[in-house]
PDB file of C-alpha atoms in Angstrom:
ATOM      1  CA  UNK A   1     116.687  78.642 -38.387  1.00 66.00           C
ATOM      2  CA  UNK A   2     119.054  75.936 -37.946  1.00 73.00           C
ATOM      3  CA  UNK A   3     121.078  75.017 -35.303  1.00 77.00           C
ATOM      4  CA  UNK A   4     125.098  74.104 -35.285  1.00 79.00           C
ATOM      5  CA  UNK A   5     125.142  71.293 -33.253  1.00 80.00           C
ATOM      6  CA  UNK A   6     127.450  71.732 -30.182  1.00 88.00           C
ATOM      7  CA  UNK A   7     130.914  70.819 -30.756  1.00 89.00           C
ATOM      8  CA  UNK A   8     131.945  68.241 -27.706  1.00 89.00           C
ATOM      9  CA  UNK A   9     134.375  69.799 -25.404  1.00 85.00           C
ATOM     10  CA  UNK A  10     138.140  68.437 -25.570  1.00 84.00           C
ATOM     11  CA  UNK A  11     139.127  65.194 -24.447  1.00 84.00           C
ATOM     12  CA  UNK A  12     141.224  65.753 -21.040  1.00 83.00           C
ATOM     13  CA  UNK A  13     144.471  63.402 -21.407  1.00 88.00           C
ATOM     14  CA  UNK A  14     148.061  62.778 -20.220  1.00 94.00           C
ATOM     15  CA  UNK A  15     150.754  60.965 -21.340  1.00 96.00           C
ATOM     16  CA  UNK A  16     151.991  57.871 -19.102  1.00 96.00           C
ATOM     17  CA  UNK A  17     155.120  56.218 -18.672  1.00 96.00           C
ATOM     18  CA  UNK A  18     156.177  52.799 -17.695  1.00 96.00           C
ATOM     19  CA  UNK A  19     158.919  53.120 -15.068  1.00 97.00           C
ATOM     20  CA  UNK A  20     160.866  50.813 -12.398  1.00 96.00           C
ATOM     21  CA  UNK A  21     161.501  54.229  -9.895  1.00 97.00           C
ATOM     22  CA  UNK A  22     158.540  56.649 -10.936  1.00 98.00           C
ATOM     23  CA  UNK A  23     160.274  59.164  -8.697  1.00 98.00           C
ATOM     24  CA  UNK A  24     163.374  59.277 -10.009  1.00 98.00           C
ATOM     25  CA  UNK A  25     161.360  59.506 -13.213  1.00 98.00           C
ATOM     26  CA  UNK A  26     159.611  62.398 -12.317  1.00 98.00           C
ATOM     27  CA  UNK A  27     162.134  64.188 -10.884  1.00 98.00           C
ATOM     28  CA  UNK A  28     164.431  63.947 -13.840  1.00 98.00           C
ATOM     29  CA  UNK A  29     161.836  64.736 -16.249  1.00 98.00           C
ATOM     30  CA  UNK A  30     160.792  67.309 -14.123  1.00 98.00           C
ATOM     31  CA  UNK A  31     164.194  68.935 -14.464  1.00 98.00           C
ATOM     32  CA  UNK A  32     164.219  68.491 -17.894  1.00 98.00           C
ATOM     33  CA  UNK A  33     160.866  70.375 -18.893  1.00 98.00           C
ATOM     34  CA  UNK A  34     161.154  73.137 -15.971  1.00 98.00           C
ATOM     35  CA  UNK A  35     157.567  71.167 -14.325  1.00 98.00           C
ATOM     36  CA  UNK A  36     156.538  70.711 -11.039  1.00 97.00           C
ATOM     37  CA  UNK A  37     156.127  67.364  -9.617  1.00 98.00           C
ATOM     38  CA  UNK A  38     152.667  67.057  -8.476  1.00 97.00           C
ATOM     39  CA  UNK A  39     151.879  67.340  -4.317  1.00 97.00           C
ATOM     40  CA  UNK A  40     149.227  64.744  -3.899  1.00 97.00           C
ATOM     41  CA  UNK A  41     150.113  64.743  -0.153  1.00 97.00           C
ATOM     42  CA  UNK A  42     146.537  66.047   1.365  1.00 96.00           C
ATOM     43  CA  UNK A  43     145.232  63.705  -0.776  1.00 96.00           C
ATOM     44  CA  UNK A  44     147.020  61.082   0.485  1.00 97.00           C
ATOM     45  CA  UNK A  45     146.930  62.395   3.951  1.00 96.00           C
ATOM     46  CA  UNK A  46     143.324  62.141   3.965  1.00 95.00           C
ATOM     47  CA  UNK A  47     142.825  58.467   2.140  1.00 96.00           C
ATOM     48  CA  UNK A  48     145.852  57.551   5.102  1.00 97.00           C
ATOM     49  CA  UNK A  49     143.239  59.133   7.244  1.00 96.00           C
ATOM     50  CA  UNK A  50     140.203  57.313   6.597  1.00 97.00           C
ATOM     51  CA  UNK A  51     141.791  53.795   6.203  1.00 96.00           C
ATOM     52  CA  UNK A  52     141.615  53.477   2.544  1.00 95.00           C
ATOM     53  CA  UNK A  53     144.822  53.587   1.618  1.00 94.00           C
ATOM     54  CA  UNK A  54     147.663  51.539   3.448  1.00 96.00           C
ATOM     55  CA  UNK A  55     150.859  52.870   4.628  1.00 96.00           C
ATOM     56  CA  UNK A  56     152.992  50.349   2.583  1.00 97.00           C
ATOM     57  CA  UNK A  57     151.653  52.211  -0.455  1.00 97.00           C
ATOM     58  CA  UNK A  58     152.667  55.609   0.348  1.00 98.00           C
ATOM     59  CA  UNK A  59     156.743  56.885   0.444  1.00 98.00           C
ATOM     60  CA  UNK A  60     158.084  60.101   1.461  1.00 96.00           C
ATOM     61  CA  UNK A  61     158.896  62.415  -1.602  1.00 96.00           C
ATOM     62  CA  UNK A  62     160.241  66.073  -1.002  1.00 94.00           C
ATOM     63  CA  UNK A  63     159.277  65.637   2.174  1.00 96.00           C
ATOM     64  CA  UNK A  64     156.389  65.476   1.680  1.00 97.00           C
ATOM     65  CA  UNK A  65     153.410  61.716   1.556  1.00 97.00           C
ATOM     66  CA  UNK A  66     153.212  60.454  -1.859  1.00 97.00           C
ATOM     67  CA  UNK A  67     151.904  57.713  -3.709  1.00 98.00           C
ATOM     68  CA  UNK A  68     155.064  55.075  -3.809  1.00 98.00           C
ATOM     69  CA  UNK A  69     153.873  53.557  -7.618  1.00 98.00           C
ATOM     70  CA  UNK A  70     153.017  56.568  -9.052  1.00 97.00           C
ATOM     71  CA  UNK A  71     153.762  60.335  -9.139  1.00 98.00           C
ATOM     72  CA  UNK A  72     152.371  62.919 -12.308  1.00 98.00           C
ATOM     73  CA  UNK A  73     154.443  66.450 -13.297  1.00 98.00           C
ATOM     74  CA  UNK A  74     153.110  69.571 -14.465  1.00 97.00           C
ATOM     75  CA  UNK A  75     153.152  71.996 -16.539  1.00 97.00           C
ATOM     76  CA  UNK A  76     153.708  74.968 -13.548  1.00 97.00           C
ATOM     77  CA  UNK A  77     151.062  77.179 -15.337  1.00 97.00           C
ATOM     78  CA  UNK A  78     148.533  74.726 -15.510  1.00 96.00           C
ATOM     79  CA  UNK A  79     145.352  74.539 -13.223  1.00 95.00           C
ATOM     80  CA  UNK A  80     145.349  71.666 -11.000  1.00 95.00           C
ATOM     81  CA  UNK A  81     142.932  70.662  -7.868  1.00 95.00           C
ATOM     82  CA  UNK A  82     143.876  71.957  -4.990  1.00 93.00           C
ATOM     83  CA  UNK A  83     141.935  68.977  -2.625  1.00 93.00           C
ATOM     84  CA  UNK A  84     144.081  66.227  -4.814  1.00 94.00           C
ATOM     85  CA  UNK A  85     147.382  68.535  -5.849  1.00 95.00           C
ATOM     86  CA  UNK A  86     146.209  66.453  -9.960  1.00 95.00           C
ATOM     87  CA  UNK A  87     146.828  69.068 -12.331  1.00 94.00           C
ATOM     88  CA  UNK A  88     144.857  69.447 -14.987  1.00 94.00           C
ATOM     89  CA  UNK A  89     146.323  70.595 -17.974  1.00 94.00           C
ATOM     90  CA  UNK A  90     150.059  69.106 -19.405  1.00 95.00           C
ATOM     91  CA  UNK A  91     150.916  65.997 -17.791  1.00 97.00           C
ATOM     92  CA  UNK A  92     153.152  62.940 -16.920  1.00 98.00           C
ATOM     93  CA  UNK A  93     151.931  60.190 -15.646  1.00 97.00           C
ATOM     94  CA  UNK A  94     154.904  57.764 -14.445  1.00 98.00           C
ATOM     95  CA  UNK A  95     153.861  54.494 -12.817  1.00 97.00           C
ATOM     96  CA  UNK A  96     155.600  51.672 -11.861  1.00 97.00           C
ATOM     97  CA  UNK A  97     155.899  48.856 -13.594  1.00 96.00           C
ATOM     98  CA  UNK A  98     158.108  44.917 -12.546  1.00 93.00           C
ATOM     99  CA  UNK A  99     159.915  44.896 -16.135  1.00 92.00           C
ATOM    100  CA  UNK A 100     162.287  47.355 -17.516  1.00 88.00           C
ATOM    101  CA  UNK A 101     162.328  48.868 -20.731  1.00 88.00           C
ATOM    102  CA  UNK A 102     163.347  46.475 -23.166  1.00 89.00           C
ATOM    103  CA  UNK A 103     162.698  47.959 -27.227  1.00 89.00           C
ATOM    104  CA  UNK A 104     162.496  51.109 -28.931  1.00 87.00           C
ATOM    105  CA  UNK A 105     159.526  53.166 -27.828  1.00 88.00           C
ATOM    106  CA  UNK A 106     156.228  53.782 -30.138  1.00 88.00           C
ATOM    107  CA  UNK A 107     156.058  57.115 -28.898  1.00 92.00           C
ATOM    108  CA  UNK A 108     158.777  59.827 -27.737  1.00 94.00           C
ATOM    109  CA  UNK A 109     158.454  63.215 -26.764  1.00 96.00           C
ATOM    110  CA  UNK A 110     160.166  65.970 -28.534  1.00 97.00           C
ATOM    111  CA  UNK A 111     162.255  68.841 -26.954  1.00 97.00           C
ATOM    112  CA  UNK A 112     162.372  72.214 -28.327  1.00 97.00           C
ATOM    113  CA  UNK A 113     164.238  74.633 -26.540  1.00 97.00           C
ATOM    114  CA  UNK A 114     164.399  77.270 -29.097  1.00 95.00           C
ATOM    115  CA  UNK A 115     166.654  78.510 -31.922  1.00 94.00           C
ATOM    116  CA  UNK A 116     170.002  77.317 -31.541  1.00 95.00           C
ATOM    117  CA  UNK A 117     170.192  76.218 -27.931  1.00 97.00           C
ATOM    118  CA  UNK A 118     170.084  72.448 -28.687  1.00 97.00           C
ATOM    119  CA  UNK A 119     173.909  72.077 -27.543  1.00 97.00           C
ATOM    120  CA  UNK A 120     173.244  73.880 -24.682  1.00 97.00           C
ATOM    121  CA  UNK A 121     170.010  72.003 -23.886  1.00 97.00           C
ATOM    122  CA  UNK A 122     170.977  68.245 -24.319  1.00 98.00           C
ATOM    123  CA  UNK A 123     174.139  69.221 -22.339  1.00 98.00           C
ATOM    124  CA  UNK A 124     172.057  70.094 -19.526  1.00 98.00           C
ATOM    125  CA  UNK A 125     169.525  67.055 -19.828  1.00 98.00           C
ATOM    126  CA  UNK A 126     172.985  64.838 -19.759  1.00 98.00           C
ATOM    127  CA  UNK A 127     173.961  66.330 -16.491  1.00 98.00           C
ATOM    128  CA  UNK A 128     170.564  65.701 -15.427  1.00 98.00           C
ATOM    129  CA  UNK A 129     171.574  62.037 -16.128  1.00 98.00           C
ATOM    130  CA  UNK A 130     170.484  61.811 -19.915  1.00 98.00           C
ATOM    131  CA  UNK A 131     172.621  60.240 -22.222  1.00 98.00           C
ATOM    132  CA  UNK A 132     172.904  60.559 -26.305  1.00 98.00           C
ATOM    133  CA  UNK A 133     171.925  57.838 -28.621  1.00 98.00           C
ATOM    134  CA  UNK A 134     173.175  59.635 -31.550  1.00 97.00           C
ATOM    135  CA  UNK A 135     173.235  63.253 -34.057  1.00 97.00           C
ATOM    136  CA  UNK A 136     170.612  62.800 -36.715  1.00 96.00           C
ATOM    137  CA  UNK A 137     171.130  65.384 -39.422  1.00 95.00           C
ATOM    138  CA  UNK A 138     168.752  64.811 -42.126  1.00 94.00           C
ATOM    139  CA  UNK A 139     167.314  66.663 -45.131  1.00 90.00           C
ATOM    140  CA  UNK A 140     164.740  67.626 -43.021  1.00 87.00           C
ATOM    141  CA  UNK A 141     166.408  69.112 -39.513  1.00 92.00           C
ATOM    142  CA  UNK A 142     169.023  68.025 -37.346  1.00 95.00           C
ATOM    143  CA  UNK A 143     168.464  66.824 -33.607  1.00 97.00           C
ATOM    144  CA  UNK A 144     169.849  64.637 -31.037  1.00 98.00           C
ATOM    145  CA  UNK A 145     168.327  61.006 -29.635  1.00 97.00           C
ATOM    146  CA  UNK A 146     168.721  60.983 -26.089  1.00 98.00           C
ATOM    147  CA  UNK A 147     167.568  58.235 -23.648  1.00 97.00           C
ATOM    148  CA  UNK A 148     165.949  59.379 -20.015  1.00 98.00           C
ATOM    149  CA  UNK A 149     167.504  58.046 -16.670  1.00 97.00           C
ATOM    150  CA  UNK A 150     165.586  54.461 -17.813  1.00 96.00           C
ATOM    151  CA  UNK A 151     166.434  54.285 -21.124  1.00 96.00           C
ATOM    152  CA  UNK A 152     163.397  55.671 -22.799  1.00 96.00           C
ATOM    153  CA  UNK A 153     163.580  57.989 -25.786  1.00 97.00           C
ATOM    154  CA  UNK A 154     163.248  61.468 -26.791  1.00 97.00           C
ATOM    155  CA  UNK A 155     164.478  64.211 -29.215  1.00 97.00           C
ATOM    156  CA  UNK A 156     166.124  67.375 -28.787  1.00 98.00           C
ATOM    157  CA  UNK A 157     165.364  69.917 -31.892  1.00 96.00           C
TER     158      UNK A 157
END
């Protein structure tokens, strides 16, 4: 008899983003995908704790410690640890970076909010502080290019 060979399990992965204000980052795309940004704070408290991690690299977010050059969101369905508050499913990464965004992206996300809410859903990501590049109506679909809080990319369906 032979044997399937095992198949090897999933690579685990997020996506990460260059930012100059990783909160404000998070927060917006928070908003805009209905996440939850990440509670690293016992984490934190604990690294604070043991001398390992220095005050100057640690901010207060939500009230709550954070990491000052980086914060992650969510998906709020998704498993996370509970000792670290890193989830462990759908994630955003942002991390800050000296230089601001200066070309088109090589990768975007894509928003789809369901039949015929687009309107309705890039007006809320502008009042989020989004803004629209342009209307693309092609052959192949219509959707709208918006740019995040820092200029970065994405697309409404």
């Amino acid at each position: 008899m032979t044997q399937t060979p095992a198949r090897p399990a999933p690579v685990h992965w997020k996506v990460v983003i260059d930012a100059n204000d990783p909160h404000a980052q998070a927060d917006f795309w928070a908003a805009a995908l209905h996440y939850e940004v990440e509670d690293n704070s016992v984490l934190i408290g604990k690294l604070l704790g043991a001398g390992v991690v220095p005050e100057e690299l640690v901010v207060e977010s939500h009230g709550r410690h954070a990491f000052r050059d980086l914060i992650a969101v969510r998906h709020p369905e998704d498993p996370f640890e509970e000792e670290s508050g890193t989830g462990l499913g759908r994630r955003l990464l942002f991390q800050r970076v000296p230089e601001t965004k200066t070309v088109k992206n090589r990768l975007h996300l894509d928003l789809h909010p369901g039949e015929g809410r687009r309107e309705e859903e890039v007006a809320r990501l502008e009042g989020l502080g989004a803004r629209v590049l342009r209307r693309v109506a092609e052959q192949g679909g219509e959707w709208a290019l918006m740019a995040d809080p820092e200029g970065n990319e994405f697309c409404v369906q």
